[in-house]
Coordinates of C-alpha atoms and ligand atoms in Angstrom, one line a residue:
X15 CA 11.1 27.5 18.9
X16 CA 12.4 30.3 20.5
X17 CA 15.3 32.3 19.1
X18 CA 18.7 31.4 20.5
X19 CA 19.1 34.4 22.8
X20 CA 15.7 33.9 24.3
X21 CA 16.5 30.2 25.2
X22 CA 19.9 31.4 26.5
X23 CA 18.2 33.9 28.8
X24 CA 15.4 31.5 29.9
X25 CA 18.1 28.9 30.7
X26 CA 20.3 31.4 32.7
X27 CA 17.0 32.2 34.3
X28 CA 16.2 28.7 35.3
X29 CA 19.5 27.8 36.5
X30 CA 19.2 31.1 38.9
X31 CA 16.1 29.2 40.2
X32 CA 17.6 25.9 41.1
X33 CA 20.8 27.9 42.7
X34 CA 18.2 29.5 45.1
X35 CA 17.2 32.9 45.6
X36 CA 20.2 35.5 46.1
X37 CA 22.6 32.7 45.9
X38 CA 25.8 33.7 43.8
X39 CA 26.7 31.4 41.3
X40 CA 30.2 29.7 42.0
X41 CA 32.6 30.1 39.1
X42 CA 33.9 27.0 37.3
X43 CA 37.3 26.8 37.2
X44 CA 39.6 24.3 35.5
X45 CA 39.7 21.9 38.5
X46 CA 35.9 21.6 38.5
X47 CA 35.8 21.2 34.7
X48 CA 38.7 18.8 34.6
X49 CA 36.6 16.8 37.1
X50 CA 33.5 16.7 34.8
X51 CA 35.8 14.7 32.4
X52 CA 36.9 12.4 35.3
X53 CA 33.3 11.3 35.6
X54 CA 31.5 12.1 32.3
X55 CA 28.1 10.2 32.6
X56 CA 26.8 11.9 35.8
X57 CA 23.8 13.9 35.0
X58 CA 24.0 15.5 38.9
X59 CA 27.3 17.0 38.9
X60 CA 26.3 18.4 35.0
X61 CA 23.1 20.4 36.4
X62 CA 25.0 21.5 39.7
X63 CA 28.1 23.0 38.1
X64 CA 25.8 24.2 35.1
X65 CA 23.7 26.1 37.6
X66 CA 27.0 27.2 39.7
X67 CA 26.0 25.6 42.9
X68 CA 28.6 25.7 45.4
X69 CA 28.5 21.7 46.0
X70 CA 31.1 21.9 49.2
X71 CA 28.3 24.0 51.0
X72 CA 25.6 21.7 49.3
X73 CA 27.5 18.7 50.9
X74 CA 27.3 20.2 54.3
X75 CA 23.8 21.1 54.4
X76 CA 23.1 17.4 53.3
X77 CA 24.8 16.2 56.4
X78 CA 27.8 14.6 54.2
X79 CA 30.4 17.3 54.2
X80 CA 33.4 16.5 52.0
X81 CA 36.9 15.9 52.8
X82 CA 37.6 17.3 49.3
X83 CA 40.2 19.9 48.5
X84 CA 44.0 21.1 49.4
X85 CA 44.8 21.2 52.8
X86 CA 46.3 24.9 54.0
X87 CA 49.8 23.4 54.2
X88 CA 49.7 21.9 50.7
X89 CA 48.6 25.0 49.4
X90 CA 51.4 27.3 51.1
X91 CA 54.1 24.7 49.8
X92 CA 52.5 25.0 46.2
X93 CA 52.5 28.4 46.4
X94 CA 56.3 28.8 47.6
X95 CA 57.5 26.3 45.0
X96 CA 55.5 27.9 42.2
X97 CA 57.1 31.2 43.3
X98 CA 60.7 29.6 43.2
X99 CA 60.2 28.0 39.9
X100 CA 59.0 31.7 38.5
X101 CA 61.8 33.6 40.1
X102 CA 64.5 35.9 38.0
X103 CA 62.0 36.1 35.3
X104 CA 61.1 32.4 35.2
X105 CA 64.6 31.6 34.1
X106 CA 64.4 28.1 35.7
X107 CA 60.9 27.8 34.0
X108 CA 62.1 28.8 30.6
X109 CA 65.3 26.7 30.5
X110 CA 63.3 23.5 31.3
X111 CA 60.4 24.5 28.4
X112 CA 63.8 25.0 26.2
X113 CA 65.4 21.5 27.1
X114 CA 62.2 19.3 27.0
X115 CA 60.1 20.9 24.5
X116 CA 62.3 22.9 22.0
X117 CA 66.1 22.0 22.4
X118 CA 66.9 22.8 18.7
X119 CA 65.6 26.4 18.9
X120 CA 67.4 29.6 20.5
X121 CA 68.3 29.5 24.3
X122 CA 65.8 31.8 26.1
X123 CA 68.2 34.2 27.3
X124 CA 66.1 37.4 26.5
X125 CA 62.9 36.0 26.9
X126 CA 59.9 38.7 27.8
X127 CA 57.5 38.6 30.8
X128 CA 54.6 40.9 30.0
X129 CA 52.5 42.5 32.2
X130 CA 49.0 41.2 32.2
X131 CA 47.3 43.1 35.0
X132 CA 43.8 44.5 34.2
X133 CA 40.5 45.1 36.1
X134 CA 38.3 42.1 36.3
X135 CA 38.2 38.6 34.6
X136 CA 37.0 40.0 31.2
X137 CA 39.7 42.8 31.1
X138 CA 42.5 40.5 32.2
X139 CA 41.3 37.7 29.4
X140 CA 41.4 40.6 26.7
X141 CA 44.8 41.7 28.2
X142 CA 46.2 38.1 27.9
X143 CA 44.9 37.7 24.2
X144 CA 46.6 40.8 23.3
X145 CA 49.8 39.8 25.1
X146 CA 49.7 36.3 23.2
X147 CA 49.3 38.1 19.8
X148 CA 52.3 40.8 20.6
X149 CA 54.4 37.8 21.6
X150 CA 53.9 35.7 18.6
X151 CA 54.4 38.9 16.3
X152 CA 57.7 39.6 18.1
X153 CA 59.2 36.0 17.8
X154 CA 61.7 34.3 20.5
X155 CA 60.4 33.2 23.9
X156 CA 57.5 34.9 26.0
X157 CA 56.5 33.8 29.4
X158 CA 52.9 34.7 30.5
X159 CA 52.7 34.5 34.1
X160 CA 49.2 33.7 35.5
X161 CA 47.1 34.5 32.1
X162 CA 43.5 34.8 32.1
X163 CA 41.8 32.6 29.7
X164 CA 38.0 32.5 28.9
X165 CA 36.3 29.0 27.8
X166 CA 32.5 29.0 26.8
X167 CA 30.8 26.7 29.1
X168 CA 27.0 26.0 28.3
X169 CA 26.7 29.4 26.9
X170 CA 28.3 31.3 29.5
X171 CA 32.4 32.3 29.8
X172 CA 34.2 30.4 32.8
X173 CA 37.4 32.3 33.5
X174 CA 40.4 30.3 34.1
X175 CA 44.0 30.9 35.0
X176 CA 46.8 28.6 34.4
X177 CA 50.4 28.7 36.1
X178 CA 51.8 29.8 33.0
X179 CA 51.9 29.7 29.1
X180 CA 54.9 29.7 27.0
X181 CA 55.3 31.3 23.5
X182 CA 58.1 29.7 21.6
X183 CA 60.0 31.2 19.2
X184 CA 58.1 29.3 16.2
X185 CA 55.0 31.0 17.5
X186 CA 53.5 27.6 19.5
X187 CA 51.8 28.1 22.6
X188 CA 52.4 25.7 25.5
X189 CA 50.6 25.1 28.8
X190 CA 52.6 25.2 31.9
X191 CA 51.7 23.5 35.1
X192 CA 53.6 23.8 38.3
X193 CA 52.8 21.0 41.1
X194 CA 54.4 20.6 44.2
X195 CA 54.2 16.8 44.3
X196 CA 57.5 15.4 43.8
X197 CA 58.9 13.5 40.9
X198 CA 61.3 10.5 41.6
X199 CA 63.7 9.6 39.2
X200 CA 61.8 11.3 36.5
X201 CA 58.4 10.2 37.2
X202 CA 55.6 10.9 39.4
X203 CA 52.4 9.5 41.4
X204 CA 50.3 8.4 38.1
X205 CA 46.7 9.5 39.8
X206 CA 48.4 12.9 40.4
X207 CA 49.7 13.3 36.8
X208 CA 46.6 12.2 35.4
X209 CA 44.6 15.1 37.3
X210 CA 47.2 17.6 36.4
X211 CA 46.8 16.6 32.8
X212 CA 42.8 16.8 32.9
X213 CA 43.2 20.4 34.2
X214 CA 46.1 21.3 31.8
X215 CA 43.8 19.9 28.9
X216 CA 41.1 22.6 30.0
X217 CA 43.6 25.4 29.5
X218 CA 44.8 23.7 26.0
X219 CA 40.7 24.2 24.8
X220 CA 40.8 27.6 26.3
X221 CA 44.0 28.6 24.3
X222 CA 42.7 27.2 21.3
X223 CA 40.0 29.3 21.5
X224 CA 42.2 32.4 21.7
X225 CA 44.2 31.2 18.8
X226 CA 41.0 30.6 16.5
X227 CA 40.6 34.3 16.7
X228 CA 43.8 35.1 15.2
X229 CA 45.1 35.0 11.8
X230 CA 46.8 32.9 11.0
X231 CA 45.9 30.6 13.9
X232 CA 49.1 29.8 16.0
X233 CA 49.6 26.2 17.2
X234 CA 48.4 25.1 20.6
X235 CA 50.8 22.3 21.6
X236 CA 49.2 19.4 22.9
X237 CA 52.0 18.2 25.0
X238 CA 52.4 20.4 28.2
X239 CA 55.1 20.8 30.8
X240 CA 54.4 19.6 34.1
X241 CA 57.1 21.1 36.7
X242 CA 57.6 19.4 39.9
X243 CA 60.0 19.4 42.8
X244 CA 63.0 17.0 41.8
X245 CA 63.1 14.1 44.3
X246 CA 62.6 15.4 47.7
X247 CA 64.4 19.0 47.2
X248 CA 63.0 22.3 46.0
X249 CA 64.7 22.2 42.8
X250 CA 62.6 22.1 39.8
X251 CA 62.3 19.2 36.9
X252 CA 59.8 19.1 34.4
X253 CA 58.5 16.3 32.2
X254 CA 56.3 16.2 29.2
X255 CA 52.9 15.3 29.4
X256 CA 50.7 14.5 26.1
X257 CA 47.1 15.5 26.8
X258 CA 45.5 14.7 23.8
X259 CA 43.1 11.9 25.2
X260 CA 42.2 14.4 28.2
X261 CA 41.5 17.2 26.0
X262 CA 39.3 14.9 23.7
X263 CA 37.1 13.6 26.8
X264 CA 36.8 17.4 28.2
X265 CA 35.9 18.4 24.6
X266 CA 33.4 16.2 24.5
X267 CA 32.0 16.5 28.1
X268 CA 31.5 20.1 27.5
X269 CA 29.9 19.7 24.5
X270 CA 27.2 17.7 26.5
X271 CA 26.9 20.0 29.1
X272 CA 25.0 22.3 26.8
X273 CA 22.4 19.9 27.3
X274 CA 22.1 21.1 30.8
X275 CA 18.9 22.5 29.6
X276 CA 17.2 18.8 28.9
X277 CA 18.4 18.0 32.4
X278 CA 16.8 21.4 34.0
X279 CA 13.7 20.5 31.9
X280 CA 13.4 17.2 33.6
X281 CA 13.5 18.2 37.2
X282 CA 10.1 18.6 39.0
X283 CA 8.7 22.0 39.2
X284 CA 10.1 24.1 42.2
X285 CA 13.4 22.1 42.2
X286 CA 16.0 24.1 44.5
X287 CA 19.5 23.3 45.6
X288 CA 20.1 26.2 47.8
X289 CA 22.3 25.2 51.1
X290 CA 20.0 27.0 53.1
X291 CA 17.1 25.0 52.7
X292 CA 16.2 22.0 55.2
X293 CA 18.5 18.9 54.9
X294 CA 15.4 16.4 53.9
X295 CA 14.0 18.8 51.2
X296 CA 17.8 19.2 49.7
X297 CA 17.9 15.3 49.7
X298 CA 14.8 15.1 47.5
X299 CA 16.2 17.6 45.2
X300 CA 19.5 16.0 44.8
X301 CA 17.9 12.4 44.3
X302 CA 15.7 14.0 41.6
X303 CA 18.9 13.9 39.2
X304 CA 20.1 10.6 38.6
X305 CA 23.9 10.0 39.3
X306 CA 26.7 7.5 38.5
X307 CA 28.9 7.5 41.4
X308 CA 31.9 5.7 41.3
X309 CA 35.0 5.2 43.5
X310 CA 36.5 8.0 41.3
X311 CA 34.4 10.5 42.6
X312 CA 35.7 10.5 46.2
X313 CA 38.9 12.3 44.6
X314 CA 36.9 14.6 42.2
X315 CA 33.7 15.7 43.5
X316 CA 32.4 17.3 46.7
X317 CA 29.2 15.1 47.0
X318 CA 30.9 12.1 47.2
X319 CA 30.0 11.1 50.5
X320 CA 26.5 11.7 49.9
X321 CA 26.3 9.7 46.6
X322 CA 28.4 7.0 47.8
X323 CA 25.8 6.4 50.9
X324 CA 23.0 6.5 48.5
X325 CA 24.5 4.4 46.1
X326 CA 25.6 1.6 48.5
X327 CA 21.8 2.1 49.9
X328 CA 20.2 1.0 46.5
X329 CA 22.8 -1.7 46.1
X330 CA 24.4 -0.1 42.8
X331 CA 27.2 -1.9 41.3
X332 CA 28.7 1.4 40.1
X333 CA 29.9 1.7 43.8
X334 CA 32.3 -1.1 43.2
X335 CA 34.1 0.6 40.4
X336 CA 33.7 1.2 36.9
X337 CA 35.6 -2.2 35.5
X338 CA 33.4 -4.1 37.5
X339 CA 30.4 -2.3 36.3
X340 CA 31.6 -2.8 32.8
X341 CA 32.0 -6.5 33.4
X342 CA 28.6 -6.7 34.5
X343 CA 26.7 -5.6 31.5
X344 CA 22.9 -5.0 32.0
X345 CA 22.8 -5.9 35.6
X346 CA 23.1 -2.6 37.6
X347 CA 22.5 -3.8 41.3
X348 CA 23.8 -6.1 43.4
X349 CA 20.7 -7.8 43.9
X350 CA 20.1 -8.4 40.2
X351 CA 23.6 -9.7 40.4
X352 CA 23.0 -12.5 43.0
X353 CA 19.9 -13.3 41.6
X354 CA 21.4 -14.1 38.4
X355 CA 24.3 -16.1 40.3
X356 CA 21.5 -18.4 41.8
X357 CA 19.8 -18.7 38.5
X358 CA 16.9 -17.0 39.7
X359 CA 17.0 -14.3 37.0
X360 CA 18.9 -13.3 34.0
X361 CA 19.4 -14.6 30.4
X362 CA 21.6 -17.8 30.4
X363 CA 23.0 -16.6 27.1
X364 CA 24.2 -13.4 28.5
X365 CA 27.9 -13.8 29.0
X366 CA 27.9 -11.7 32.3
X367 CA 25.1 -13.9 33.4
X368 CA 26.7 -17.2 32.4
X369 CA 30.1 -16.1 34.1
X370 CA 28.0 -15.4 37.3
X371 CA 26.7 -18.8 37.4
X372 CA 29.8 -20.5 36.6
X373 CA 31.7 -18.4 39.3
X374 CA 28.6 -19.2 41.7
X375 CA 28.9 -23.0 40.9
X376 CA 33.0 -23.0 41.7
X377 CA 32.5 -21.3 44.9
X378 CA 29.7 -23.3 46.2
X379 CA 31.9 -26.7 45.1
X380 CA 34.7 -24.9 47.1
X381 CA 32.7 -24.2 49.9
X382 CA 31.6 -27.8 50.0
X383 CA 35.1 -29.1 50.0
X384 CA 35.7 -26.9 53.0
X385 CA 32.6 -28.3 54.7
X386 CA 32.9 -32.2 54.5
X387 CA 29.4 -32.8 55.8
X388 CA 27.2 -32.4 53.1
X389 CA 23.3 -33.0 53.1
X390 CA 24.0 -36.5 52.7
X391 CA 26.8 -37.0 55.3
X392 CA 29.3 -38.0 52.8
X393 CA 32.6 -35.9 51.6
X394 CA 31.6 -33.8 48.4
X395 CA 34.9 -35.4 46.6
X396 CA 33.1 -38.8 46.8
X397 CA 31.7 -39.6 43.3
X398 CA 28.2 -39.8 44.0
X399 CA 28.0 -36.4 45.5
X400 CA 30.2 -34.8 42.6
X401 CA 27.7 -36.1 40.1
X402 CA 25.3 -33.5 41.2
X403 CA 26.3 -29.5 41.7
X404 CA 24.5 -27.7 44.5
X405 CA 21.2 -26.7 43.5
X406 CA 21.7 -23.0 44.6
X407 CA 24.9 -21.0 44.7
X408 CA 25.0 -18.8 47.7
X409 CA 26.6 -15.4 47.2
X410 CA 26.9 -13.0 50.0
Ligands
SF4_501 S1 30.0 12.6 43.6 FE1 28.0 12.3 42.7 S2 27.4 14.3 42.0 FE2 29.5 14.3 42.1 S3 30.2 13.1 40.2 FE3 30.1 11.4 41.6 S4 28.1 10.8 41.5 FE4 28.2 12.8 40.3

């Protein structure tokens, strides 16, 4: 087996080939890493993200452009709200952190806001690590505005920029996410909060890597501060979100990403995802990697329209949602499900098959009631007709 460095170089070379000649790698950001955790079983997404393929450009080249991303208006509104929250040295933000996370500590009246500018992402990440160390040593409150964190992803650093990190008087670190969706009566849209929590969990993992290099390692809190506009005003309010679950899922998923090598090895020779290739050739390349489409992809992945079309064409039950997929056990296509329901296939002892046959039977009975004219010309409720259930259940 080649030494790790050689293997790492070979993998980078292979991933560059998959991306295409002269196509720059698209850096992974926290949103992309968080989306990986939203669909952990998708090998297609794993290899495309691992190779730094621009999925939005790929989706357009495939003829299924994504409708995924933030509108310009939402982007500007988000920036304006963030500037409002961080005005006056982050007074509002620190007040909320004190109130929601650390009410028994000293008030953050004299918090430090260190300058974090440096050249390049590596330089900014090093400057952030130094500022965190200095903040812990100095004690009191410190606000890091747009720090830069590096997270090792499949052997390469991904540079991530949280909205803010707060250092508490006890030396603990908290990730702050500032979002422009409203918090009404203290609660916000659960789907948006879930997406923010997954994103914050990525920052928590990256902060843990920084903390691990310090002695003693400061505590990275697993409760993050989500700051949003209060009701429909421009006033900030906040809630504390526990991201332990999202952190665990993302961590597991990132560990699996290191198996990008295995996925790459299984691809046919010459596979390339360059958006400059003709659509037919790209379709073959993309379809050579297994995908697990689920409706959640629509809000998390640029390839969603392409994968949904293919999934439907194959009759895959995943396109009906994860809960339906879980209920159906080993039946993976709509065709299999219908055959099992008709009694033409499937093990009758399989609970999913038994439930389908029962459902098909009930459906046929119900349809029989709505159609009084049965082949025998009698009403299906007549005793003689009810003794024998319909031979085959019809499912459409
Ligand atoms: S849209 Fe396609 S590539 Fe993206 S996560 Fe879903 S199945 Fe995977």
